[in-house]
PDB file of C-alpha atoms in Angstrom:
ATOM      1  CA  MET A   1      -2.959 -30.949  -0.346  1.00  0.00           C
ATOM      2  CA  ILE A   2      -3.417 -28.853   2.776  1.00  0.00           C
ATOM      3  CA  ASP A   3      -1.253 -29.707   5.791  1.00  0.00           C
ATOM      4  CA  ARG A   4      -3.695 -28.699   8.531  1.00  0.00           C
ATOM      5  CA  THR A   5      -1.403 -29.579  11.430  1.00  0.00           C
ATOM      6  CA  GLY A   6       1.584 -27.790   9.935  1.00  0.00           C
ATOM      7  CA  LEU A   7      -0.540 -24.782   8.979  1.00  0.00           C
ATOM      8  CA  ALA A   8      -2.041 -24.480  12.455  1.00  0.00           C
ATOM      9  CA  SER A   9       1.350 -24.778  14.161  1.00  0.00           C
ATOM     10  CA  PHE A  10       2.939 -22.215  11.855  1.00  0.00           C
ATOM     11  CA  LEU A  11       0.141 -19.702  12.394  1.00  0.00           C
ATOM     12  CA  ARG A  12       0.285 -20.085  16.177  1.00  0.00           C
ATOM     13  CA  ASN A  13       4.062 -19.703  16.170  1.00  0.00           C
ATOM     14  CA  ARG A  14       4.025 -16.535  14.085  1.00  0.00           C
ATOM     15  CA  ARG A  15       1.130 -15.035  16.055  1.00  0.00           C
ATOM     16  CA  GLU A  16       2.805 -15.641  19.406  1.00  0.00           C
ATOM     17  CA  ALA A  17       6.060 -14.141  18.135  1.00  0.00           C
ATOM     18  CA  LEU A  18       4.402 -10.796  17.345  1.00  0.00           C
ATOM     19  CA  GLN A  19       3.883  -8.124  19.990  1.00  0.00           C
ATOM     20  CA  PRO A  20       1.165  -5.433  19.739  1.00  0.00           C
ATOM     21  CA  GLU A  21       3.743  -2.703  19.290  1.00  0.00           C
ATOM     22  CA  ASP A  22       5.194  -4.635  16.323  1.00  0.00           C
ATOM     23  CA  VAL A  23       1.991  -4.050  14.375  1.00  0.00           C
ATOM     24  CA  GLY A  24       1.025  -0.587  15.630  1.00  0.00           C
ATOM     25  CA  MET A  25      -1.420  -1.753  18.306  1.00  0.00           C
ATOM     26  CA  PRO A  26      -1.539  -0.541  21.932  1.00  0.00           C
ATOM     27  CA  ARG A  27      -0.393  -3.115  24.484  1.00  0.00           C
ATOM     28  CA  GLY A  28      -2.778  -2.229  27.304  1.00  0.00           C
ATOM     29  CA  ARG A  29      -2.054  -2.512  31.027  1.00  0.00           C
ATOM     30  CA  ARG A  30      -3.791  -5.824  31.752  1.00  0.00           C
ATOM     31  CA  ARG A  31      -2.342  -7.799  28.891  1.00  0.00           C
ATOM     32  CA  ARG A  32      -1.316 -11.359  29.770  1.00  0.00           C
ATOM     33  CA  THR A  33      -0.993 -12.897  26.297  1.00  0.00           C
ATOM     34  CA  SER A  34       2.646 -13.403  25.286  1.00  0.00           C
ATOM     35  CA  GLY A  35       1.963 -12.477  21.645  1.00  0.00           C
ATOM     36  CA  LEU A  36      -1.011 -11.257  19.682  1.00  0.00           C
ATOM     37  CA  ARG A  37      -4.507 -12.516  20.412  1.00  0.00           C
ATOM     38  CA  ARG A  38      -6.359 -14.390  17.685  1.00  0.00           C
ATOM     39  CA  GLU A  39      -8.908 -11.572  17.531  1.00  0.00           C
ATOM     40  CA  GLU A  40      -6.119  -9.059  16.916  1.00  0.00           C
ATOM     41  CA  VAL A  41      -4.638 -11.129  14.103  1.00  0.00           C
ATOM     42  CA  ALA A  42      -8.084 -11.501  12.540  1.00  0.00           C
ATOM     43  CA  THR A  43      -8.461  -7.710  12.569  1.00  0.00           C
ATOM     44  CA  LEU A  44      -5.060  -7.266  10.947  1.00  0.00           C
ATOM     45  CA  CYS A  45      -5.991  -9.840   8.294  1.00  0.00           C
ATOM     46  CA  ASN A  46      -9.459  -8.376   7.599  1.00  0.00           C
ATOM     47  CA  MET A  47     -11.279 -11.582   8.435  1.00  0.00           C
ATOM     48  CA  SER A  48     -13.531 -12.892  11.185  1.00  0.00           C
ATOM     49  CA  ALA A  49     -11.980 -14.095  14.418  1.00  0.00           C
ATOM     50  CA  ASP A  50     -13.940 -17.347  14.075  1.00  0.00           C
ATOM     51  CA  TYR A  51     -12.472 -18.056  10.639  1.00  0.00           C
ATOM     52  CA  TYR A  52      -8.909 -17.436  11.794  1.00  0.00           C
ATOM     53  CA  SER A  53      -9.399 -19.439  15.007  1.00  0.00           C
ATOM     54  CA  ARG A  54     -10.606 -22.451  13.054  1.00  0.00           C
ATOM     55  CA  LEU A  55      -7.381 -22.445  11.022  1.00  0.00           C
ATOM     56  CA  GLU A  56      -5.316 -22.597  14.219  1.00  0.00           C
ATOM     57  CA  ARG A  57      -7.521 -25.450  15.427  1.00  0.00           C
ATOM     58  CA  GLU A  58      -7.023 -27.480  12.222  1.00  0.00           C
ATOM     59  CA  ARG A  59     -10.613 -26.923  11.141  1.00  0.00           C
ATOM     60  CA  GLY A  60     -12.574 -25.090   8.484  1.00  0.00           C
ATOM     61  CA  PRO A  61     -12.296 -25.005   4.673  1.00  0.00           C
ATOM     62  CA  GLN A  62      -9.064 -24.716   2.755  1.00  0.00           C
ATOM     63  CA  PRO A  63      -8.185 -21.004   2.757  1.00  0.00           C
ATOM     64  CA  SER A  64      -8.195 -19.272  -0.612  1.00  0.00           C
ATOM     65  CA  THR A  65      -5.127 -17.562  -2.032  1.00  0.00           C
ATOM     66  CA  GLN A  66      -6.747 -14.196  -1.230  1.00  0.00           C
ATOM     67  CA  MET A  67      -7.189 -15.195   2.412  1.00  0.00           C
ATOM     68  CA  LEU A  68      -3.613 -16.459   2.600  1.00  0.00           C
ATOM     69  CA  ALA A  69      -2.283 -13.212   1.162  1.00  0.00           C
ATOM     70  CA  SER A  70      -4.206 -11.295   3.846  1.00  0.00           C
ATOM     71  CA  ILE A  71      -2.862 -13.574   6.574  1.00  0.00           C
ATOM     72  CA  ALA A  72       0.706 -13.248   5.298  1.00  0.00           C
ATOM     73  CA  GLN A  73       0.405  -9.473   5.357  1.00  0.00           C
ATOM     74  CA  GLY A  74      -1.371  -9.353   8.708  1.00  0.00           C
ATOM     75  CA  LEU A  75       1.278 -11.511  10.370  1.00  0.00           C
ATOM     76  CA  HIS A  76       4.070  -9.455   8.780  1.00  0.00           C
ATOM     77  CA  LEU A  77       5.572 -12.519   7.103  1.00  0.00           C
ATOM     78  CA  SER A  78       8.700 -12.359   4.994  1.00  0.00           C
ATOM     79  CA  VAL A  79       8.463 -13.539   1.385  1.00  0.00           C
ATOM     80  CA  ASP A  80       9.975 -16.919   2.344  1.00  0.00           C
ATOM     81  CA  GLU A  81       7.470 -17.265   5.190  1.00  0.00           C
ATOM     82  CA  ARG A  82       4.620 -16.272   2.879  1.00  0.00           C
ATOM     83  CA  ASP A  83       5.623 -18.947   0.364  1.00  0.00           C
ATOM     84  CA  HIS A  84       5.799 -21.519   3.182  1.00  0.00           C
ATOM     85  CA  LEU A  85       2.301 -20.522   4.318  1.00  0.00           C
ATOM     86  CA  PHE A  86       0.900 -20.998   0.815  1.00  0.00           C
ATOM     87  CA  ARG A  87       2.472 -24.442   0.476  1.00  0.00           C
ATOM     88  CA  LEU A  88       1.165 -25.559   3.883  1.00  0.00           C
ATOM     89  CA  ALA A  89      -2.308 -24.519   2.737  1.00  0.00           C
ATOM     90  CA  GLY A  90      -1.996 -26.512  -0.486  1.00  0.00           C
ATOM     91  CA  HIS A  91      -1.421 -23.631  -2.928  1.00  0.00           C
ATOM     92  CA  ASN A  92       1.437 -22.543  -5.146  1.00  0.00           C
ATOM     93  CA  PRO A  93       3.026 -19.311  -3.867  1.00  0.00           C
ATOM     94  CA  PRO A  94       2.440 -16.069  -5.798  1.00  0.00           C
ATOM     95  CA  PRO A  95       5.262 -14.694  -7.942  1.00  0.00           C
ATOM     96  CA  ARG A  96       8.077 -12.719  -6.363  1.00  0.00           C
ATOM     97  CA  GLY A  97       9.737  -9.548  -7.574  1.00  0.00           C
ATOM     98  CA  SER A  98       8.303  -6.406  -9.118  1.00  0.00           C
ATOM     99  CA  SER A  99       4.853  -7.914  -9.747  1.00  0.00           C
ATOM    100  CA  SER A 100       4.422  -9.024  -6.135  1.00  0.00           C
ATOM    101  CA  GLU A 101       2.072  -7.064  -3.878  1.00  0.00           C
ATOM    102  CA  HIS A 102       3.378  -8.634  -0.684  1.00  0.00           C
ATOM    103  CA  ILE A 103       4.787  -5.839   1.475  1.00  0.00           C
ATOM    104  CA  SER A 104       8.032  -6.594   3.283  1.00  0.00           C
ATOM    105  CA  PRO A 105       7.841  -6.739   7.112  1.00  0.00           C
ATOM    106  CA  GLY A 106      10.374  -3.907   7.330  1.00  0.00           C
ATOM    107  CA  LEU A 107       8.219  -1.471   5.376  1.00  0.00           C
ATOM    108  CA  LEU A 108       5.147  -2.515   7.340  1.00  0.00           C
ATOM    109  CA  ARG A 109       6.902  -1.927  10.660  1.00  0.00           C
ATOM    110  CA  VAL A 110       7.817   1.588   9.608  1.00  0.00           C
ATOM    111  CA  LEU A 111       4.306   2.309   8.337  1.00  0.00           C
ATOM    112  CA  ASP A 112       2.777   1.013  11.576  1.00  0.00           C
ATOM    113  CA  ARG A 113       4.714   3.681  13.477  1.00  0.00           C
ATOM    114  CA  LEU A 114       3.461   6.522  11.272  1.00  0.00           C
ATOM    115  CA  GLN A 115      -0.203   6.508  12.261  1.00  0.00           C
ATOM    116  CA  ASP A 116      -0.190  10.272  12.914  1.00  0.00           C
ATOM    117  CA  THR A 117       1.502  11.055   9.577  1.00  0.00           C
ATOM    118  CA  PRO A 118       0.229  10.893   5.977  1.00  0.00           C
ATOM    119  CA  ALA A 119       1.990   7.884   4.471  1.00  0.00           C
ATOM    120  CA  GLU A 120       1.358   5.124   1.951  1.00  0.00           C
ATOM    121  CA  ILE A 121       3.047   2.113   0.406  1.00  0.00           C
ATOM    122  CA  VAL A 122       2.803   1.962  -3.391  1.00  0.00           C
ATOM    123  CA  THR A 123       4.016  -0.270  -6.210  1.00  0.00           C
ATOM    124  CA  GLU A 124       6.245   0.990  -8.993  1.00  0.00           C
ATOM    125  CA  LEU A 125       3.077   1.596 -11.031  1.00  0.00           C
ATOM    126  CA  GLY A 126       1.609   3.837  -8.334  1.00  0.00           C
ATOM    127  CA  GLU A 127      -0.853   1.271  -6.968  1.00  0.00           C
ATOM    128  CA  THR A 128      -1.564   1.969  -3.303  1.00  0.00           C
ATOM    129  CA  LEU A 129      -1.191  -1.155  -1.156  1.00  0.00           C
ATOM    130  CA  ARG A 130      -1.549   0.367   2.301  1.00  0.00           C
ATOM    131  CA  GLN A 131      -2.239   3.809   3.807  1.00  0.00           C
ATOM    132  CA  THR A 132      -2.097   5.301   7.274  1.00  0.00           C
ATOM    133  CA  PRO A 133      -5.307   6.954   8.571  1.00  0.00           C
ATOM    134  CA  MET A 134      -3.710  10.333   7.883  1.00  0.00           C
ATOM    135  CA  GLY A 135      -2.832   9.160   4.390  1.00  0.00           C
ATOM    136  CA  VAL A 136      -6.511   8.464   3.773  1.00  0.00           C
ATOM    137  CA  ALA A 137      -7.395  11.885   5.223  1.00  0.00           C
ATOM    138  CA  LEU A 138      -4.973  13.539   2.786  1.00  0.00           C
ATOM    139  CA  THR A 139      -5.664  11.757  -0.500  1.00  0.00           C
ATOM    140  CA  GLY A 140      -8.769   9.663   0.157  1.00  0.00           C
ATOM    141  CA  ASP A 141      -8.820   5.870   0.175  1.00  0.00           C
ATOM    142  CA  THR A 142      -6.716   5.073  -2.880  1.00  0.00           C
ATOM    143  CA  THR A 143      -6.696   1.331  -2.095  1.00  0.00           C
ATOM    144  CA  ARG A 144     -10.332   1.102  -3.236  1.00  0.00           C
ATOM    145  CA  TYR A 145      -9.588   1.176  -6.961  1.00  0.00           C
ATOM    146  CA  THR A 146      -9.616  -1.948  -9.102  1.00  0.00           C
ATOM    147  CA  GLY A 147      -8.159  -2.893 -12.474  1.00  0.00           C
ATOM    148  CA  PRO A 148      -5.977  -0.391 -14.359  1.00  0.00           C
ATOM    149  CA  ALA A 149      -7.444   2.450 -12.253  1.00  0.00           C
ATOM    150  CA  ARG A 150      -5.366   1.216  -9.314  1.00  0.00           C
ATOM    151  CA  SER A 151      -2.427   3.006 -10.953  1.00  0.00           C
ATOM    152  CA  SER A 152      -2.243   6.703 -10.083  1.00  0.00           C
ATOM    153  CA  GLY A 153      -0.651   7.377 -13.470  1.00  0.00           C
ATOM    154  CA  TYR A 154      -3.516   5.678 -15.282  1.00  0.00           C
ATOM    155  CA  ARG A 155      -6.060   7.682 -13.297  1.00  0.00           C
ATOM    156  CA  TRP A 156      -4.187  10.895 -14.084  1.00  0.00           C
ATOM    157  CA  PHE A 157      -4.919  10.500 -17.802  1.00  0.00           C
ATOM    158  CA  THR A 158      -8.366   8.890 -17.615  1.00  0.00           C
ATOM    159  CA  ASP A 159     -10.132  10.432 -14.605  1.00  0.00           C
ATOM    160  CA  PRO A 160     -10.302  14.259 -14.518  1.00  0.00           C
ATOM    161  CA  SER A 161     -11.084  14.214 -10.778  1.00  0.00           C
ATOM    162  CA  ALA A 162      -7.621  12.712 -10.131  1.00  0.00           C
ATOM    163  CA  ARG A 163      -6.135  16.158 -10.747  1.00  0.00           C
ATOM    164  CA  ASP A 164      -8.356  18.007  -8.287  1.00  0.00           C
ATOM    165  CA  LEU A 165      -6.017  17.239  -5.374  1.00  0.00           C
ATOM    166  CA  TYR A 166      -3.035  18.975  -6.982  1.00  0.00           C
ATOM    167  CA  ALA A 167      -2.336  22.639  -7.632  1.00  0.00           C
ATOM    168  CA  PRO A 168      -3.086  23.531 -11.291  1.00  0.00           C
ATOM    169  CA  GLU A 169       0.416  24.893 -11.858  1.00  0.00           C
ATOM    170  CA  GLN A 170       1.755  21.381 -11.133  1.00  0.00           C
ATOM    171  CA  HIS A 171      -0.382  19.599 -13.716  1.00  0.00           C
ATOM    172  CA  ALA A 172       1.866  20.030 -16.771  1.00  0.00           C
ATOM    173  CA  PHE A 173       4.907  18.733 -14.899  1.00  0.00           C
ATOM    174  CA  MET A 174       2.997  15.775 -13.455  1.00  0.00           C
ATOM    175  CA  THR A 175       1.712  14.837 -16.909  1.00  0.00           C
ATOM    176  CA  ARG A 176       5.281  14.636 -18.193  1.00  0.00           C
ATOM    177  CA  MET A 177       6.451  12.858 -15.024  1.00  0.00           C
ATOM    178  CA  TYR A 178       3.820  10.111 -15.248  1.00  0.00           C
ATOM    179  CA  ALA A 179       4.502   9.455 -18.927  1.00  0.00           C
ATOM    180  CA  ALA A 180       8.277   9.418 -18.468  1.00  0.00           C
ATOM    181  CA  GLY A 181       7.995   7.195 -15.406  1.00  0.00           C
ATOM    182  CA  LEU A 182       5.821   4.658 -17.202  1.00  0.00           C
ATOM    183  CA  ARG A 183       8.196   4.648 -20.177  1.00  0.00           C
ATOM    184  CA  GLY A 184      11.083   3.830 -17.865  1.00  0.00           C
ATOM    185  CA  ILE A 185       9.201   0.927 -16.264  1.00  0.00           C
ATOM    186  CA  VAL A 186       8.150  -0.455 -19.660  1.00  0.00           C
ATOM    187  CA  THR A 187      11.777  -0.428 -20.764  1.00  0.00           C
ATOM    188  CA  LEU A 188      12.864  -2.088 -17.527  1.00  0.00           C
ATOM    189  CA  ARG A 189      10.144  -4.767 -17.361  1.00  0.00           C
ATOM    190  CA  GLY A 190       9.658  -5.506 -21.045  1.00  0.00           C
ATOM    191  CA  PRO A 191       6.847  -5.620 -23.619  1.00  0.00           C
ATOM    192  CA  ASP A 192       4.908  -8.351 -21.786  1.00  0.00           C
ATOM    193  CA  SER A 193       4.774  -6.468 -18.475  1.00  0.00           C
ATOM    194  CA  ARG A 194       1.829  -4.854 -16.732  1.00  0.00           C
ATOM    195  CA  ALA A 195       3.517  -1.516 -17.385  1.00  0.00           C
ATOM    196  CA  ALA A 196       3.405  -2.159 -21.148  1.00  0.00           C
ATOM    197  CA  TYR A 197      -0.256  -3.163 -20.840  1.00  0.00           C
ATOM    198  CA  LEU A 198      -1.065   0.131 -19.090  1.00  0.00           C
ATOM    199  CA  ALA A 199       0.836   2.092 -21.722  1.00  0.00           C
ATOM    200  CA  ASP A 200      -1.157   0.390 -24.492  1.00  0.00           C
ATOM    201  CA  LEU A 201      -4.433   1.162 -22.723  1.00  0.00           C
ATOM    202  CA  LEU A 202      -3.477   4.820 -22.359  1.00  0.00           C
ATOM    203  CA  LEU A 203      -2.320   5.092 -25.967  1.00  0.00           C
ATOM    204  CA  ASP A 204      -5.770   3.874 -27.011  1.00  0.00           C
ATOM    205  CA  SER A 205      -7.763   6.073 -24.637  1.00  0.00           C
ATOM    206  CA  SER A 206      -5.906   9.359 -24.034  1.00  0.00           C
ATOM    207  CA  GLU A 207      -4.856  11.873 -26.661  1.00  0.00           C
ATOM    208  CA  GLU A 208      -2.881  13.785 -24.044  1.00  0.00           C
ATOM    209  CA  PHE A 209      -0.939  10.651 -23.138  1.00  0.00           C
ATOM    210  CA  ARG A 210      -0.184   9.932 -26.792  1.00  0.00           C
ATOM    211  CA  ARG A 211       1.200  13.436 -27.193  1.00  0.00           C
ATOM    212  CA  VAL A 212       3.582  13.309 -24.208  1.00  0.00           C
ATOM    213  CA  TRP A 213       4.483   9.664 -24.912  1.00  0.00           C
ATOM    214  CA  ASP A 214       5.704  10.679 -28.354  1.00  0.00           C
ATOM    215  CA  ASP A 215       8.142  13.111 -26.716  1.00  0.00           C
ATOM    216  CA  HIS A 216      10.134  10.087 -25.441  1.00  0.00           C
ATOM    217  CA  GLU A 217      11.069  11.835 -22.185  1.00  0.00           C
ATOM    218  CA  ILE A 218      12.751   9.719 -19.531  1.00  0.00           C
ATOM    219  CA  GLY A 219      14.090  10.222 -16.022  1.00  0.00           C
ATOM    220  CA  ILE A 220      11.704  12.955 -14.835  1.00  0.00           C
ATOM    221  CA  ARG A 221      11.729  12.469 -11.070  1.00  0.00           C
ATOM    222  CA  PRO A 222       8.949  13.482  -8.679  1.00  0.00           C
ATOM    223  CA  ARG A 223       9.642  16.741  -6.891  1.00  0.00           C
ATOM    224  CA  GLU A 224      10.374  16.563  -3.187  1.00  0.00           C
ATOM    225  CA  VAL A 225       7.831  19.311  -2.432  1.00  0.00           C
ATOM    226  CA  LYS A 226       4.272  18.569  -3.512  1.00  0.00           C
ATOM    227  CA  HIS A 227       1.485  21.126  -3.681  1.00  0.00           C
ATOM    228  CA  PHE A 228      -1.907  19.737  -2.731  1.00  0.00           C
ATOM    229  CA  VAL A 229      -5.323  21.375  -2.804  1.00  0.00           C
ATOM    230  CA  HIS A 230      -7.337  19.584  -0.140  1.00  0.00           C
ATOM    231  CA  PRO A 231     -11.143  19.950  -0.209  1.00  0.00           C
ATOM    232  CA  GLU A 232     -11.285  20.586   3.557  1.00  0.00           C
ATOM    233  CA  VAL A 233      -8.135  22.535   4.476  1.00  0.00           C
ATOM    234  CA  GLY A 234      -7.113  24.074   1.145  1.00  0.00           C
ATOM    235  CA  ALA A 235      -3.560  24.504  -0.151  1.00  0.00           C
ATOM    236  CA  LEU A 236      -0.853  22.297   1.388  1.00  0.00           C
ATOM    237  CA  GLU A 237       2.880  22.354   0.686  1.00  0.00           C
ATOM    238  CA  LEU A 238       4.277  19.005   1.798  1.00  0.00           C
ATOM    239  CA  ASN A 239       7.671  17.345   1.576  1.00  0.00           C
ATOM    240  CA  CYS A 240       7.572  13.773   0.281  1.00  0.00           C
ATOM    241  CA  GLN A 241      10.246  11.317   1.395  1.00  0.00           C
ATOM    242  CA  HIS A 242      10.680   7.859  -0.169  1.00  0.00           C
ATOM    243  CA  LEU A 243      11.880   4.636   1.417  1.00  0.00           C
ATOM    244  CA  ILE A 244      12.348   2.008  -1.297  1.00  0.00           C
ATOM    245  CA  ASP A 245      12.296  -1.781  -1.038  1.00  0.00           C
ATOM    246  CA  PRO A 246      14.341  -2.738  -4.129  1.00  0.00           C
ATOM    247  CA  ASP A 247      13.432  -6.436  -3.940  1.00  0.00           C
ATOM    248  CA  GLN A 248       9.691  -5.825  -4.134  1.00  0.00           C
ATOM    249  CA  ALA A 249       9.815  -2.526  -6.087  1.00  0.00           C
ATOM    250  CA  HIS A 250       7.631  -0.901  -3.433  1.00  0.00           C
ATOM    251  CA  SER A 251       7.989   2.597  -2.015  1.00  0.00           C
ATOM    252  CA  LEU A 252       6.966   3.976   1.355  1.00  0.00           C
ATOM    253  CA  MET A 253       5.973   7.609   0.781  1.00  0.00           C
ATOM    254  CA  VAL A 254       5.795   9.911   3.797  1.00  0.00           C
ATOM    255  CA  TYR A 255       4.359  13.438   3.644  1.00  0.00           C
ATOM    256  CA  THR A 256       5.438  16.075   6.153  1.00  0.00           C
ATOM    257  CA  ALA A 257       5.212  19.850   6.531  1.00  0.00           C
ATOM    258  CA  VAL A 258       7.865  22.231   7.833  1.00  0.00           C
ATOM    259  CA  PRO A 259       7.064  23.045  11.499  1.00  0.00           C
ATOM    260  CA  GLY A 260       5.710  26.532  12.014  1.00  0.00           C
ATOM    261  CA  THR A 261       4.319  26.884   8.504  1.00  0.00           C
ATOM    262  CA  GLU A 262       0.688  27.273   7.514  1.00  0.00           C
ATOM    263  CA  SER A 263       0.790  23.797   5.947  1.00  0.00           C
ATOM    264  CA  TYR A 264       1.978  22.342   9.259  1.00  0.00           C
ATOM    265  CA  GLU A 265      -1.003  23.877  11.051  1.00  0.00           C
ATOM    266  CA  LYS A 266      -3.357  22.607   8.367  1.00  0.00           C
ATOM    267  CA  LEU A 267      -2.020  19.081   8.806  1.00  0.00           C
ATOM    268  CA  GLN A 268      -2.966  19.282  12.493  1.00  0.00           C
ATOM    269  CA  VAL A 269      -6.478  20.292  11.467  1.00  0.00           C
ATOM    270  CA  LEU A 270      -6.561  17.459   8.938  1.00  0.00           C
ATOM    271  CA  SER A 271      -5.656  14.941  11.640  1.00  0.00           C
ATOM    272  CA  VAL A 272      -8.735  16.017  13.628  1.00  0.00           C
ATOM    273  CA  ILE A 273     -10.958  15.878  10.540  1.00  0.00           C
ATOM    274  CA  GLY A 274      -9.581  12.444   9.670  1.00  0.00           C
ATOM    275  CA  ALA A 275     -10.205  11.099  13.180  1.00  0.00           C
ATOM    276  CA  GLN A 276     -13.795  12.380  13.115  1.00  0.00           C
ATOM    277  CA  THR A 277     -14.375  10.785   9.706  1.00  0.00           C
ATOM    278  CA  LEU A 278     -13.090   7.395  10.884  1.00  0.00           C
ATOM    279  CA  HIS A 279     -15.365   7.463  13.910  1.00  0.00           C
TER     280      HIS A 279
END
């Protein structure tokens, strides 16, 4: 059963504890609100301001689990706080661990400060959970996929267009890397895992995957330098740094170019193109 009073109080408390700079928003000179405004939280949670305001006023329908997950992420809740939110709203909390898509507040805070840099947060299966605007400009909106296609490794073997963004000389290595990476996750998570499900799908649908899977390679790590072929700016040589949340099995991936190089200049051009596309 939903605890409307407890839910409303908890939401107000967490909203008022957040500052604009905590979530990558500008503060503004005339700001008088001690924390975030309801409208700002609604934007972060991808919902209407009216819907969110009704929750804080102990009104409206019982929020769905999808809405609660958006609120938990928008308010940068910890996993314990997320579970508390779900229980207040009358739902069982989602599972924790490697299958969870709840991003830790720490990773979100870092991502919020990288708005001028290509960056993304992904699961261990390569499912994009969040991107910066520059991340979208670099690779496209990879959060839009559904089902097995959410996994970059699955797309690599089933969607030929997934390879267009990478230099052809990298394709053979990436094929081996994706297969070896999935094999490692299947071994780690077990035969009933989502990783095993993806492997079975690929074994049924991709001859190339079957061939490299039979090689039983393991431990092929992504290279630090990635070679992209962007449709607007052409060839890009970018360094990729990883920040890993071991509890959630999520990675923050940040792409940078060496200052003074042609790739660095192209990233500046890409930032302008990305800004124009968003507006």
